[in-house]
XYZ file of C-alpha atoms in Angstrom:
380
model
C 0.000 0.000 0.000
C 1.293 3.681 -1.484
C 0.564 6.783 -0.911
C 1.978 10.081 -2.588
C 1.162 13.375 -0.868
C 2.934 15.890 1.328
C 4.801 15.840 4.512
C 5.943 17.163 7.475
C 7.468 14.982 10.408
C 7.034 16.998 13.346
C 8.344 15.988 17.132
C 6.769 16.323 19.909
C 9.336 17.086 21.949
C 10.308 20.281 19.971
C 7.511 22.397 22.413
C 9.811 21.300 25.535
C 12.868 23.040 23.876
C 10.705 26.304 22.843
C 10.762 24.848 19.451
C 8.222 24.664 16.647
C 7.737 22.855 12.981
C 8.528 24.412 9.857
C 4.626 24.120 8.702
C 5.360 23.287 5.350
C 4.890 19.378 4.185
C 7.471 18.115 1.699
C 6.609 15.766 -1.278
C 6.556 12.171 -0.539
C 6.309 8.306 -0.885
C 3.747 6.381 2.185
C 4.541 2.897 2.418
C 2.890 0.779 4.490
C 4.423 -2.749 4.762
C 7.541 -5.046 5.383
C 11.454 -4.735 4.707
C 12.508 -7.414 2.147
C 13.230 -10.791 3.367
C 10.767 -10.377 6.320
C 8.966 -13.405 7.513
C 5.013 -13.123 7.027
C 4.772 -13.001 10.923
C 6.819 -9.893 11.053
C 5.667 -6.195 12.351
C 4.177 -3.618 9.843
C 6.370 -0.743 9.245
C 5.335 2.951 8.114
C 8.049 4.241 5.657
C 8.195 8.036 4.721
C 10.566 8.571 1.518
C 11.320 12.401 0.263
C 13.434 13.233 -2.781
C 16.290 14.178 0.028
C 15.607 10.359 1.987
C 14.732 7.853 -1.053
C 15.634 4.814 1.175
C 12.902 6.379 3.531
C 12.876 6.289 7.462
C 10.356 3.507 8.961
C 8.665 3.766 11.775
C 6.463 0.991 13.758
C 4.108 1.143 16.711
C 1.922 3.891 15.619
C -2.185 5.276 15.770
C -3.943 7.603 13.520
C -5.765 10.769 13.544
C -7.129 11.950 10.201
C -9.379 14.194 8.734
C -10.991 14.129 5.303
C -10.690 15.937 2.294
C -6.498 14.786 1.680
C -5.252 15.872 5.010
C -4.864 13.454 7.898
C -2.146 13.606 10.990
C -0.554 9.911 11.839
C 0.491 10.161 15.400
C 3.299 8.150 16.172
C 3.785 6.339 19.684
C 7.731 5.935 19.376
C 9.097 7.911 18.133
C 7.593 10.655 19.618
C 6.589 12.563 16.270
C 3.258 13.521 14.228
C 3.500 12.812 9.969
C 1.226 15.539 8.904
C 0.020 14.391 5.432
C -1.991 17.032 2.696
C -2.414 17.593 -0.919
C -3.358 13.585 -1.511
C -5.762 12.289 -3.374
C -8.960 11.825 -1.187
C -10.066 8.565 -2.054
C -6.478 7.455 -1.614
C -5.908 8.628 1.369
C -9.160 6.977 2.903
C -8.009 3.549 1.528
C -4.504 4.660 3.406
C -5.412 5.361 6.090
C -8.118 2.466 6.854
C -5.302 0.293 6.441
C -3.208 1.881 8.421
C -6.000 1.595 11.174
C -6.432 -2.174 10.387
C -2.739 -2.812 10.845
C -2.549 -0.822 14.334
C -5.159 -2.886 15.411
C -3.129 -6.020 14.916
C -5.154 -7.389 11.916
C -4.028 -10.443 10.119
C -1.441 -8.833 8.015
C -2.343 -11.411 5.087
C -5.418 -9.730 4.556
C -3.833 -6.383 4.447
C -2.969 -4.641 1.016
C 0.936 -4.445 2.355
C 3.985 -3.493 0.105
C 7.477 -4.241 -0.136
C 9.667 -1.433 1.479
C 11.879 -0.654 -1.009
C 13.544 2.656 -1.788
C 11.353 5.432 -4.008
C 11.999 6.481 -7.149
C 12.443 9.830 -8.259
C 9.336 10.803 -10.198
C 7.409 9.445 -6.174
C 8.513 11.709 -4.182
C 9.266 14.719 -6.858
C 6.327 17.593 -6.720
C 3.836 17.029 -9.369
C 4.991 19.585 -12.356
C 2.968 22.523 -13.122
C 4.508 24.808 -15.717
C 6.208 22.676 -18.983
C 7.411 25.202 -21.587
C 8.944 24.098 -25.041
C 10.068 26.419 -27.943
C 11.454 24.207 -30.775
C 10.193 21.540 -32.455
C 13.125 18.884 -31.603
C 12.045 19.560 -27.491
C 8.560 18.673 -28.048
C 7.602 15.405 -26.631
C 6.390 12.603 -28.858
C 6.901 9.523 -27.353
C 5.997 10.595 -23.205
C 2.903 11.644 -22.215
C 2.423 15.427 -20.439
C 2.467 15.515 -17.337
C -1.302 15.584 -16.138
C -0.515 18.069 -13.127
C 0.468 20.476 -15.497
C -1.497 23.899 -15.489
C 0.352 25.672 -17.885
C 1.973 24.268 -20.815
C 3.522 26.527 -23.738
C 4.538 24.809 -27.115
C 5.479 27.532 -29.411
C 7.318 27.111 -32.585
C 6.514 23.251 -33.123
C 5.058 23.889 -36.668
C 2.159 21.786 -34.971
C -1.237 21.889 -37.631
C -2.967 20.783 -35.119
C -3.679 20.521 -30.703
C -2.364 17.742 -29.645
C -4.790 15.288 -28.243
C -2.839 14.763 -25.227
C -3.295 18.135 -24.106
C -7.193 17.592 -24.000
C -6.214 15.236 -21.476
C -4.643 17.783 -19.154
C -7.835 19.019 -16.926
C -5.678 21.065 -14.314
C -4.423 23.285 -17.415
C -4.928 27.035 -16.820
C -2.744 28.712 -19.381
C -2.310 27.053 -22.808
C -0.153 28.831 -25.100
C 0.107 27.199 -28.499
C 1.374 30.251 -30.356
C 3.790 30.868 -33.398
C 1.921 27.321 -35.280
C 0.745 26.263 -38.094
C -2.974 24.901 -36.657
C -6.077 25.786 -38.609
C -8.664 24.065 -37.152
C -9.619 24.231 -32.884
C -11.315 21.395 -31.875
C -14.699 21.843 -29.834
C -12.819 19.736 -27.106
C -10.903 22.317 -25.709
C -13.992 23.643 -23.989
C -14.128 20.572 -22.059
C -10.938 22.074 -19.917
C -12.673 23.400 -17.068
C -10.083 25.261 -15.503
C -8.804 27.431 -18.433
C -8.761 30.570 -18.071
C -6.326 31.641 -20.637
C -5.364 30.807 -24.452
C -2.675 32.231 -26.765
C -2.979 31.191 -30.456
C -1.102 34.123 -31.993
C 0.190 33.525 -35.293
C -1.435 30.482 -36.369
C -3.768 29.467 -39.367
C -6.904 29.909 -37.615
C -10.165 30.654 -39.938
C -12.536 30.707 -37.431
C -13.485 30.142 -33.690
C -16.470 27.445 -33.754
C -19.781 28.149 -31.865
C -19.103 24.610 -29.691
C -16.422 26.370 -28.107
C -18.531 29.700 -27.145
C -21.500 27.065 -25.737
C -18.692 24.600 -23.843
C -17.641 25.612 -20.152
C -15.596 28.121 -21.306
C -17.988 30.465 -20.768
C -17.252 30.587 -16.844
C -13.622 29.760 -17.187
C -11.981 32.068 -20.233
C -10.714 35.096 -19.296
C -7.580 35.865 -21.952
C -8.071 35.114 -25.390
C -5.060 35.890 -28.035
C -6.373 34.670 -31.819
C -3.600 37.558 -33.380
C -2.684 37.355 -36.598
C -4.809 34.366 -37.901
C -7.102 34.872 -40.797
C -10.495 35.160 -39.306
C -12.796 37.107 -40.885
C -15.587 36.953 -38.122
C -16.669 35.747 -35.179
C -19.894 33.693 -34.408
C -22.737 35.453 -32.404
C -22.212 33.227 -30.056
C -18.993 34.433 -28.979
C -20.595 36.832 -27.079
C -21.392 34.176 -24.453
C -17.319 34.218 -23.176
C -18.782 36.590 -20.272
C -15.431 36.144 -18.120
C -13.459 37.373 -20.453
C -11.547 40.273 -19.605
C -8.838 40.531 -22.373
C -9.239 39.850 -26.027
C -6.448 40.152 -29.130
C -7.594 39.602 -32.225
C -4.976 42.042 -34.080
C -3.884 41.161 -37.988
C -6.716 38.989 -38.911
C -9.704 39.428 -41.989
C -12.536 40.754 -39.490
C -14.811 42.493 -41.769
C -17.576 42.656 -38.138
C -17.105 42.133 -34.962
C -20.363 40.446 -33.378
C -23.225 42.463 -33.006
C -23.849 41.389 -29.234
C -20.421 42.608 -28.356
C -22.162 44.539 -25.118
C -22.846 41.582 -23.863
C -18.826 40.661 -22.834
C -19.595 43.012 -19.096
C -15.931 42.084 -17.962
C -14.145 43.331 -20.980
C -11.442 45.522 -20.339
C -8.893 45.019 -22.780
C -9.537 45.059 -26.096
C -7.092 45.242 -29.543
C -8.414 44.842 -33.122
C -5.843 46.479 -34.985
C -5.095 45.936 -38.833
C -8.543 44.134 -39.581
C -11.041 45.321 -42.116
C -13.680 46.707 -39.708
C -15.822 49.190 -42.003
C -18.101 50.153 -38.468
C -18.764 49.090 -35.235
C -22.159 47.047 -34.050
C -24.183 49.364 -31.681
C -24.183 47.274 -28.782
C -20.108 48.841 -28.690
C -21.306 51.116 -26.940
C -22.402 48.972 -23.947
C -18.184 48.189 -23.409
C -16.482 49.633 -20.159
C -12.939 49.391 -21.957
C -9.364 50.499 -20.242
C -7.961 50.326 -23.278
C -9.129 49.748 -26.584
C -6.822 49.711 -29.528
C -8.504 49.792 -33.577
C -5.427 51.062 -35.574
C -5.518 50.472 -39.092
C -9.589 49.622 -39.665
C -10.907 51.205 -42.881
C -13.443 52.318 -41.132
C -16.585 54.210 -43.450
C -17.378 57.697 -42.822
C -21.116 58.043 -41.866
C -24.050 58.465 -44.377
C -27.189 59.355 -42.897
C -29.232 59.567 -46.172
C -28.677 55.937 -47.209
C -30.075 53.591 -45.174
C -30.106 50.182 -45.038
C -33.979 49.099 -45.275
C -35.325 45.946 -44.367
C -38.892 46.585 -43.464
C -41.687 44.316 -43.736
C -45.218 45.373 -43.216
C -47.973 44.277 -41.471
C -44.616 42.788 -39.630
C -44.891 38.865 -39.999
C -46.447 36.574 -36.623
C -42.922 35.728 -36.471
C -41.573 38.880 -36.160
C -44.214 39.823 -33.574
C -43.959 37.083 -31.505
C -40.033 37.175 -31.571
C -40.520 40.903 -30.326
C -42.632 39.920 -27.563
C -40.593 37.399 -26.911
C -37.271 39.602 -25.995
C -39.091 42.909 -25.088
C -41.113 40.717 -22.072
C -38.354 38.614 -21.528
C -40.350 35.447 -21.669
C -38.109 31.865 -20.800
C -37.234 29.719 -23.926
C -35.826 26.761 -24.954
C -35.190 24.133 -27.259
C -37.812 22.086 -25.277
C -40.801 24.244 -26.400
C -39.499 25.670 -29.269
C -37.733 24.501 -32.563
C -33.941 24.784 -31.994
C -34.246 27.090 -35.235
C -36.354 29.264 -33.643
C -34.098 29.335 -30.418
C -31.408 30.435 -32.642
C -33.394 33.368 -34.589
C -34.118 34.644 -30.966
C -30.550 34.573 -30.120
C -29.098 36.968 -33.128
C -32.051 39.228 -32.352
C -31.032 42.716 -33.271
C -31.747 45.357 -30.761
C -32.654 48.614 -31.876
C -32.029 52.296 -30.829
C -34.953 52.541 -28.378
C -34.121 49.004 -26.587
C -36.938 47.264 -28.363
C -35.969 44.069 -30.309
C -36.138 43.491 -33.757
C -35.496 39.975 -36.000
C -35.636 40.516 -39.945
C -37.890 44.170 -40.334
C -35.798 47.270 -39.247
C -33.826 50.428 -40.662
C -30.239 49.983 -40.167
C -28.409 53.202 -40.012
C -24.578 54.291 -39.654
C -23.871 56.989 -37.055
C -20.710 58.475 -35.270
C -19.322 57.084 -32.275
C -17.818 58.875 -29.112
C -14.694 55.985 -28.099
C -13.896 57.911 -25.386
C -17.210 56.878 -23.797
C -16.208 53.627 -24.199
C -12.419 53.279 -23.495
C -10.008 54.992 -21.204
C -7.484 54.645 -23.594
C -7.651 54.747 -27.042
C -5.556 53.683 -30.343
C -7.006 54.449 -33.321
């Protein structure tokens, strides 16, 4: 029986000599079992090895105190020390421990889940790695997997066309930079990494961000999003659903709109679409609360009140009407009452002017825009 977690061997005796524990647990290998060689009869030891102690230090004679939730305190009889354990796995630990318990209690030892006491290995008692960064191709593992206590993980200039499966894998992953590529495609299982929270792909071959990832759980996890110089030319309306998100590149690609919900993104802060081919902004800009917002190089088209773009149907269609109500009264929907086509003309609803909703009959107009209502700072 194994366990890996964290540990601190504290004595008792320290408080006699005005003494006191470090309070910080160091990683480690549990053991719970006999030397090699030992006859069946023998005692049941308790080894602790660290990456400093691989051969371990073993200790008999002991009772436990726990607690749930991967922290427990083994108090030892002789020696006169507590092994505080924390950070391991829960279930683990439980399974540890009730051994442990079994084995104090003088158990038959052939009906306990004992190991050999043998000296740990390196990757046992080394702390789980969190931050893996490669920048050439030739460093970029093929053969191992990553490791899955990883939560961020770079892998720039690997001329990789496209994510690695492997990294879907890694669920503690909070930063994934995959810039300087050569990947086209994003594949709707990236929003299936709960914890992210941010993703670089600058300067890849992206065409376009899919509408799986804008309905996945990265809608309560995204909050930096870098798609620079790729070759999108828009975003889908559902984008707007990335509510966390507080900082958004999308520099050097094809935008010809951004989407018209964009008011919708309340935590924006940071926002650059420079060197795009923005001819105007959607209304609902003007909903942002920007620090800085940076447009350079948009051909953006001077305003022309006198032609407007009409798109009026009257008497309005049942559809139309019912849409309207639909928004203006804020009635619940869903794809359980209503067609999922329906559901979807709801959702790119245009809003007008006044705040009343509008589907397919309005009067779209181009108008002048104050930024500096928007944005603290401004590049344009």
């Amino acid at each position: 029986m194994r366990l890996q977690c964290e540990v601190e061997v504290v004595s008792r005796l320290l408080p006699t000599c005005g003494l006191r524990g470090r309070g910080r647990g160091t990683r480690a290998l549990l053991s719970l079992g006999r030397p090699p060689g030992r006859a069946q009869g023998g005692g049941v030891y308790l080894m602790v090895c660290t990456a400093q102690d691989r051969v371990g230090a073993r200790y008999k004679r002991f009772f436990t105190r726990f607690v749930e939730e991967g922290k427990a305190t083994v108090r030892l009889r002789e020696p006169a020390v507590d092994v505080h354990l924390s950070k391991a796995n829960a279930s683990n630990l439980k399974t540890f421990l009730a051994a442990v318990r079994l084995a104090h209690q003088g158990t038959n030892t052939e009906a306990l889940p004992l190991s050999t006491l043998v000296p740990a290995k390196n990757s046992e008692v080394e702390k789980p790695k969190t931050k893996m960064i490669i920048t050439s191709r030739r460093d970029y593992p093929l053969t191992k997997n990553f490791p899955y206590s990883l939560e961020h993980l770079q892998a720039s200039y690997c001329k990789l066309a496209r994510i690695d499966m492997r990294v879907l894998c890694l669920k503690k992953l909070r930063k994934l930079d995959l810039s300087h590529n050569h990947i086209k495609q994003l594949p709707a299982t990236i929003g299936d990494l709960t914890c992210l929270q941010e993703l670089i792909l600058h300067n890849n071959h992206l065409e376009s961000f899919s509408e799986a990832l804008c309905n996945s759980t990265l809608q309560k996890s995204l909050q930096f999003l870098d798609l620079s110089q790729n070759k999108i030319k828009a975003l889908p309306i559902q984008f707007c659903q990335l509510q966390e998100l507080v900082n958004l590149k999308l520099d050097d690609n094809e935008l010809i709109r951004l989407p018209f919900k964009i008011g919708q993104l309340d935590h924006l802060r940071f926002l650059s679409a420079a060197r795009n081919k923005l001819p105007f902004l959607p209304s609902d800009f003007r909903k942002l609360c920007l620090e800085s917002l940076d447009l350079f190089g948009n051909p953006f088209e001077q305003p022309s009140l006198l032609v407007p773009n009409i798109q009026l149907q009257i008497p309005l269609t049942l559809l139309e009407c019912a849409a309207r109500a639909t928004i203006n009264y804020r009635i619940p929907y869903g794809c359980h009452p209503l067609p999922s086509h329906l559901c979807e003309d709801l959702e790119v609803a245009k809003t007008c002017q006044c705040g009343s909703a509008c589907l397919s009959s309005f009067i779209q107009i181009t108008v002048t825009m104050n930024l500096h209502h928007v944005a603290h700072t401004i590049v344009h």
